[in-house]
Tab-separated table of C-alpha atoms in Angstrom:
chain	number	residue	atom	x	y	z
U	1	UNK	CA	89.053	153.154	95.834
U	2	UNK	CA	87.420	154.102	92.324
U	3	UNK	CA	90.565	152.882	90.899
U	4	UNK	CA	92.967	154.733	92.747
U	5	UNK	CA	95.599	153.072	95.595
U	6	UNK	CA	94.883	154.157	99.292
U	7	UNK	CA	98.200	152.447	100.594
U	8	UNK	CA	97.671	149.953	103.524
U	9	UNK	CA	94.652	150.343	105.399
U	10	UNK	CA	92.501	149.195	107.688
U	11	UNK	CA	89.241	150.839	106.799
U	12	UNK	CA	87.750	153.405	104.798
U	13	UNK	CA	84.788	155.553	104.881
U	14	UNK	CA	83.012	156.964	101.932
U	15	UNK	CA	80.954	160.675	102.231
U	16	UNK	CA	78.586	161.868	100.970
U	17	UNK	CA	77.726	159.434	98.551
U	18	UNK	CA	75.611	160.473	95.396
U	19	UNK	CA	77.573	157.971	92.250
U	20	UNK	CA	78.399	153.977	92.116
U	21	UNK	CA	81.635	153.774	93.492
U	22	UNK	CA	84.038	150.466	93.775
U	23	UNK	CA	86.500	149.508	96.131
U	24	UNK	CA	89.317	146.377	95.659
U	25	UNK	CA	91.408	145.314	98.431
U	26	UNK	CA	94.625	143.020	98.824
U	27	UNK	CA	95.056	140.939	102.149
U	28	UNK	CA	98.536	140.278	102.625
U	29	UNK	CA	98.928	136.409	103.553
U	30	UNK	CA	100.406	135.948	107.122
U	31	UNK	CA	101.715	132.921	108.312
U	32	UNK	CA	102.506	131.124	112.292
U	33	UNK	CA	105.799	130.103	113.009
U	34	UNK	CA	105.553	128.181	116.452
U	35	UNK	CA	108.296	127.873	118.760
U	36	UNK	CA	108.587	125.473	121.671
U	37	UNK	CA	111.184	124.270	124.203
U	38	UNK	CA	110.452	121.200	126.612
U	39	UNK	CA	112.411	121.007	129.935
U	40	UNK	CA	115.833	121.652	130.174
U	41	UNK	CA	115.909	124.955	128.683
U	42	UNK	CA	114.244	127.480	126.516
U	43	UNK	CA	113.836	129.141	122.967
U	44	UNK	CA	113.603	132.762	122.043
U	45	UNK	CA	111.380	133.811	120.692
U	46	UNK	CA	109.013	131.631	122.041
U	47	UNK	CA	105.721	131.101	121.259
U	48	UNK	CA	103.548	132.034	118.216
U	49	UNK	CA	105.147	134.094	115.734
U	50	UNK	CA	103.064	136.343	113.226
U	51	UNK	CA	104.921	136.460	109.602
U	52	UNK	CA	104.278	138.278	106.217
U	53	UNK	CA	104.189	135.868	103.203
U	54	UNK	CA	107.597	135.300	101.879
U	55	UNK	CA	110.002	137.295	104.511
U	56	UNK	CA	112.279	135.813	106.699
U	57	UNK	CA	111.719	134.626	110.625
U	58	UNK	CA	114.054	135.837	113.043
U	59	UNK	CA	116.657	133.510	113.867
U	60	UNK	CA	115.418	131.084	116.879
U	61	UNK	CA	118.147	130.875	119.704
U	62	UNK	CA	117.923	127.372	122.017
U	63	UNK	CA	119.926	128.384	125.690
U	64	UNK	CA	119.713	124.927	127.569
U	65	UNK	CA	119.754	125.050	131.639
U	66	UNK	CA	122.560	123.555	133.709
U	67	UNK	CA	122.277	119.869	133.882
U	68	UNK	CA	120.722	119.450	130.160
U	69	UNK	CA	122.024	119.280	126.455
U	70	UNK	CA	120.010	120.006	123.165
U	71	UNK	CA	118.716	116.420	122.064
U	72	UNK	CA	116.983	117.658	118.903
U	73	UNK	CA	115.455	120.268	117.060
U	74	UNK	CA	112.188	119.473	114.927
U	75	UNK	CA	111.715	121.790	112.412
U	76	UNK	CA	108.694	120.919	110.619
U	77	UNK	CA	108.705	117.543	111.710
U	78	UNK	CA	112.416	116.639	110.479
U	79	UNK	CA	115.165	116.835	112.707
U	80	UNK	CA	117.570	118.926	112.445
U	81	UNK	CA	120.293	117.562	114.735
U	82	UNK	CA	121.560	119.198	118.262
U	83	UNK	CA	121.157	123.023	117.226
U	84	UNK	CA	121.762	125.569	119.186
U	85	UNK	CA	119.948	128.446	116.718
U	86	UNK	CA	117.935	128.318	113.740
U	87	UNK	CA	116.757	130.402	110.611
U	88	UNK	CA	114.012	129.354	108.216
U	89	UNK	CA	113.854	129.466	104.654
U	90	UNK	CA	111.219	132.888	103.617
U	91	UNK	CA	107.591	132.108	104.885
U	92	UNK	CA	105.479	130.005	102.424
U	93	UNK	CA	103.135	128.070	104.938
U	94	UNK	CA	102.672	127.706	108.824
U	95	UNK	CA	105.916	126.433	111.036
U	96	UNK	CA	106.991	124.763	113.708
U	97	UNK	CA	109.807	124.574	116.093
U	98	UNK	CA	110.048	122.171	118.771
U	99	UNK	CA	113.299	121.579	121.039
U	100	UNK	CA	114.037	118.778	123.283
U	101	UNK	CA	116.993	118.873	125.959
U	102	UNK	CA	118.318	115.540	127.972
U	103	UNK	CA	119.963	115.809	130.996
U	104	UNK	CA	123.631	115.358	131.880
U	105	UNK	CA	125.856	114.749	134.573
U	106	UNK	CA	126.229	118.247	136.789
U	107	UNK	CA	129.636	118.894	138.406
U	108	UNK	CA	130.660	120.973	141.422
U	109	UNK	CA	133.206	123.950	140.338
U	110	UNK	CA	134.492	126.184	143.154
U	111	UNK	CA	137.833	127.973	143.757
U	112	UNK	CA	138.891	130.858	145.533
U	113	UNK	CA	139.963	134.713	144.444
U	114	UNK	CA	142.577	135.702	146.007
U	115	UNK	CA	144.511	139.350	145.555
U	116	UNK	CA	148.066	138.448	145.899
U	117	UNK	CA	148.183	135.933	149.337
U	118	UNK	CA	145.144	137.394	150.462
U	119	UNK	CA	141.510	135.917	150.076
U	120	UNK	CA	139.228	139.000	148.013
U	121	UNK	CA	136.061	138.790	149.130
U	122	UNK	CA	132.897	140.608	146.957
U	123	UNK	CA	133.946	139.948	143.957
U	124	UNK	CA	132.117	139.037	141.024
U	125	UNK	CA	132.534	135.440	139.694
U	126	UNK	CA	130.553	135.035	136.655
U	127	UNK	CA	130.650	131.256	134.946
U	128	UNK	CA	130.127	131.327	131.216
U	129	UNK	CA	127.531	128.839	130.464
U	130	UNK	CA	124.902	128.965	128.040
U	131	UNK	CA	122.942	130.415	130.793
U	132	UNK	CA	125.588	132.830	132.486
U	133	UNK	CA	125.955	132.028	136.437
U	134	UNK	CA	127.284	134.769	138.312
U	135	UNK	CA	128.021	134.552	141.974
U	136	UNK	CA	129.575	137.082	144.815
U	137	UNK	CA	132.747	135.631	146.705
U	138	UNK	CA	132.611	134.838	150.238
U	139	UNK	CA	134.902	136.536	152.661
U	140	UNK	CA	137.243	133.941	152.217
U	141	UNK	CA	137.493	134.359	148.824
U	142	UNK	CA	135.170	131.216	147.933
U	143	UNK	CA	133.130	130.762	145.638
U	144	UNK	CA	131.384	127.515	143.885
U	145	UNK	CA	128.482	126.575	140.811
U	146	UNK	CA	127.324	123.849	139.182
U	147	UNK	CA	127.681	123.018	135.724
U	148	UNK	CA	127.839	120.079	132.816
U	149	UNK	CA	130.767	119.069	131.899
U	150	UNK	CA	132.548	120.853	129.179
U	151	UNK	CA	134.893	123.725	128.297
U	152	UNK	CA	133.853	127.443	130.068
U	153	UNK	CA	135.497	130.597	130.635
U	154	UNK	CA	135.312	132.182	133.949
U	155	UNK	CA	135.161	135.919	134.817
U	156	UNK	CA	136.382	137.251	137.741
U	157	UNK	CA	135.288	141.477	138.466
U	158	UNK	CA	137.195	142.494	141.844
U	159	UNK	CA	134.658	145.016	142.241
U	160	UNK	CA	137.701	147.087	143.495
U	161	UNK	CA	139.279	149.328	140.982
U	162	UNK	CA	142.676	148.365	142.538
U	163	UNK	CA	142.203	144.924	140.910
U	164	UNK	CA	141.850	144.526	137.184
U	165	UNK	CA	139.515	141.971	135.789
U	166	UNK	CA	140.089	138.280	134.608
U	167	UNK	CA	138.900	135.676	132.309
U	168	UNK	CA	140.209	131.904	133.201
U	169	UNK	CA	139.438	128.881	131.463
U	170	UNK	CA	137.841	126.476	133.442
U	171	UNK	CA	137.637	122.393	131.784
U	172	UNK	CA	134.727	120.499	134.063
C-alpha cells in the first residue's frame, strides 16, 4: 500500500481518505494435486490437494486391502510401476494420482497360542499386513485371518503381564 509491503493479506481497508493512494498485490499461484485409489485399497491423502507454486506434495502412501495387489500407479498419465508411495517433483502445474489394485488369491492362516501346554486365551494376535489385522484368541487358544500370499510377521500380546510378547514369521 502507497509503496510500502503489508505482508500476506487478505484485505485491507483504507480511512479516512483525503490523497490518491495505490495499492499492488501478489497472488501466490496454487496448484491441485489429485489423489485416487480404485477398489482394492486406498491412498492417503486422498482427494484434492491444495499446493503453493513450487513446494513439495506430501508423500502419497497406497495400503492395498486383503485379497488385492497394487497394479499401477498413474502419475500424470505415465505409469509408474507397482508403488507402494510416491513424492512429486516441486509443484509447477495441476497433478494427478490414480492407483489401481488387482485381486489375488486369499489364504486361511490360523494357529493357536498356547502358554507352555496350555491353550492362552485373550490374547492379542495382530497379523502384519499392509492393513494390520488384529484378532482376540479364543478360549482354546485359536485364532485365524485371511491374507494374500506372501511373507508377514505375526504379533502375539498375552495381555497377561506373566507372558512376554512375540513376533513370528508367518510365510502364506
Amino acid at each position: 500500500v502507497d509503496g510500502q509491503p503489508m505482508g500476506e493479506r487478505h484485505s485491507f481497508t483504507f480511512t479516512d481518505v483525503r490523497t490518491d493512494h495505490a495499492i499492488s498485490v501478489r497472488f501466490k499461484q496454487n496448484y491441485a494435486v489429485t489423489a485416487s485409489a480404485g477398489t482394492g485399497g486406498e491412498i492417503t491423502p486422498p482427494g484434492v490437494t491444495v499446493v503453493a507454486a513450487g513446494s513439495i506434495p506430501t508423500t502419497y502412501s497406497i495400503r492395498t486391502q486383503t485379497g488385492y495387489k497394487v497394479k499401477s500407479v498413474l502419475v500424470n498419465g505415465a505409469d509408474q510401476g507397482a508403488a507402494t508411495s510416491y513424492t512429486f517433483a516441486p509443484a509447477t502445474a495441476n497433478m494427478t494420482i490414480a492407483v489401481a489394485f488387482e485381486s489375488t488369491p486369499i489364504y486361511a492362516v490360523s494357529g493357536k497360542v498356547m502358554a507352555g501346554d496350555k491353550p492362552l486365551s485373550g490374547a492379542y494376535v495382530t497379523l502384519q499386513t499392509s492393513i494390520p489385522q488384529k484378532v482376540v484368541t479364543k478360549e482354546d487358544g485359536g485364532f485365524s485371518f485371511t491374507a494374500s500370499a506372501g511373507k508377514y510377521d505375526v504379533d502375539v500380546l498375552s495381555g497377561n503381564s506373566a507372558y512376554a510378547g512375540k513376533t513370528v514369521p508367518a510365510d502364506v
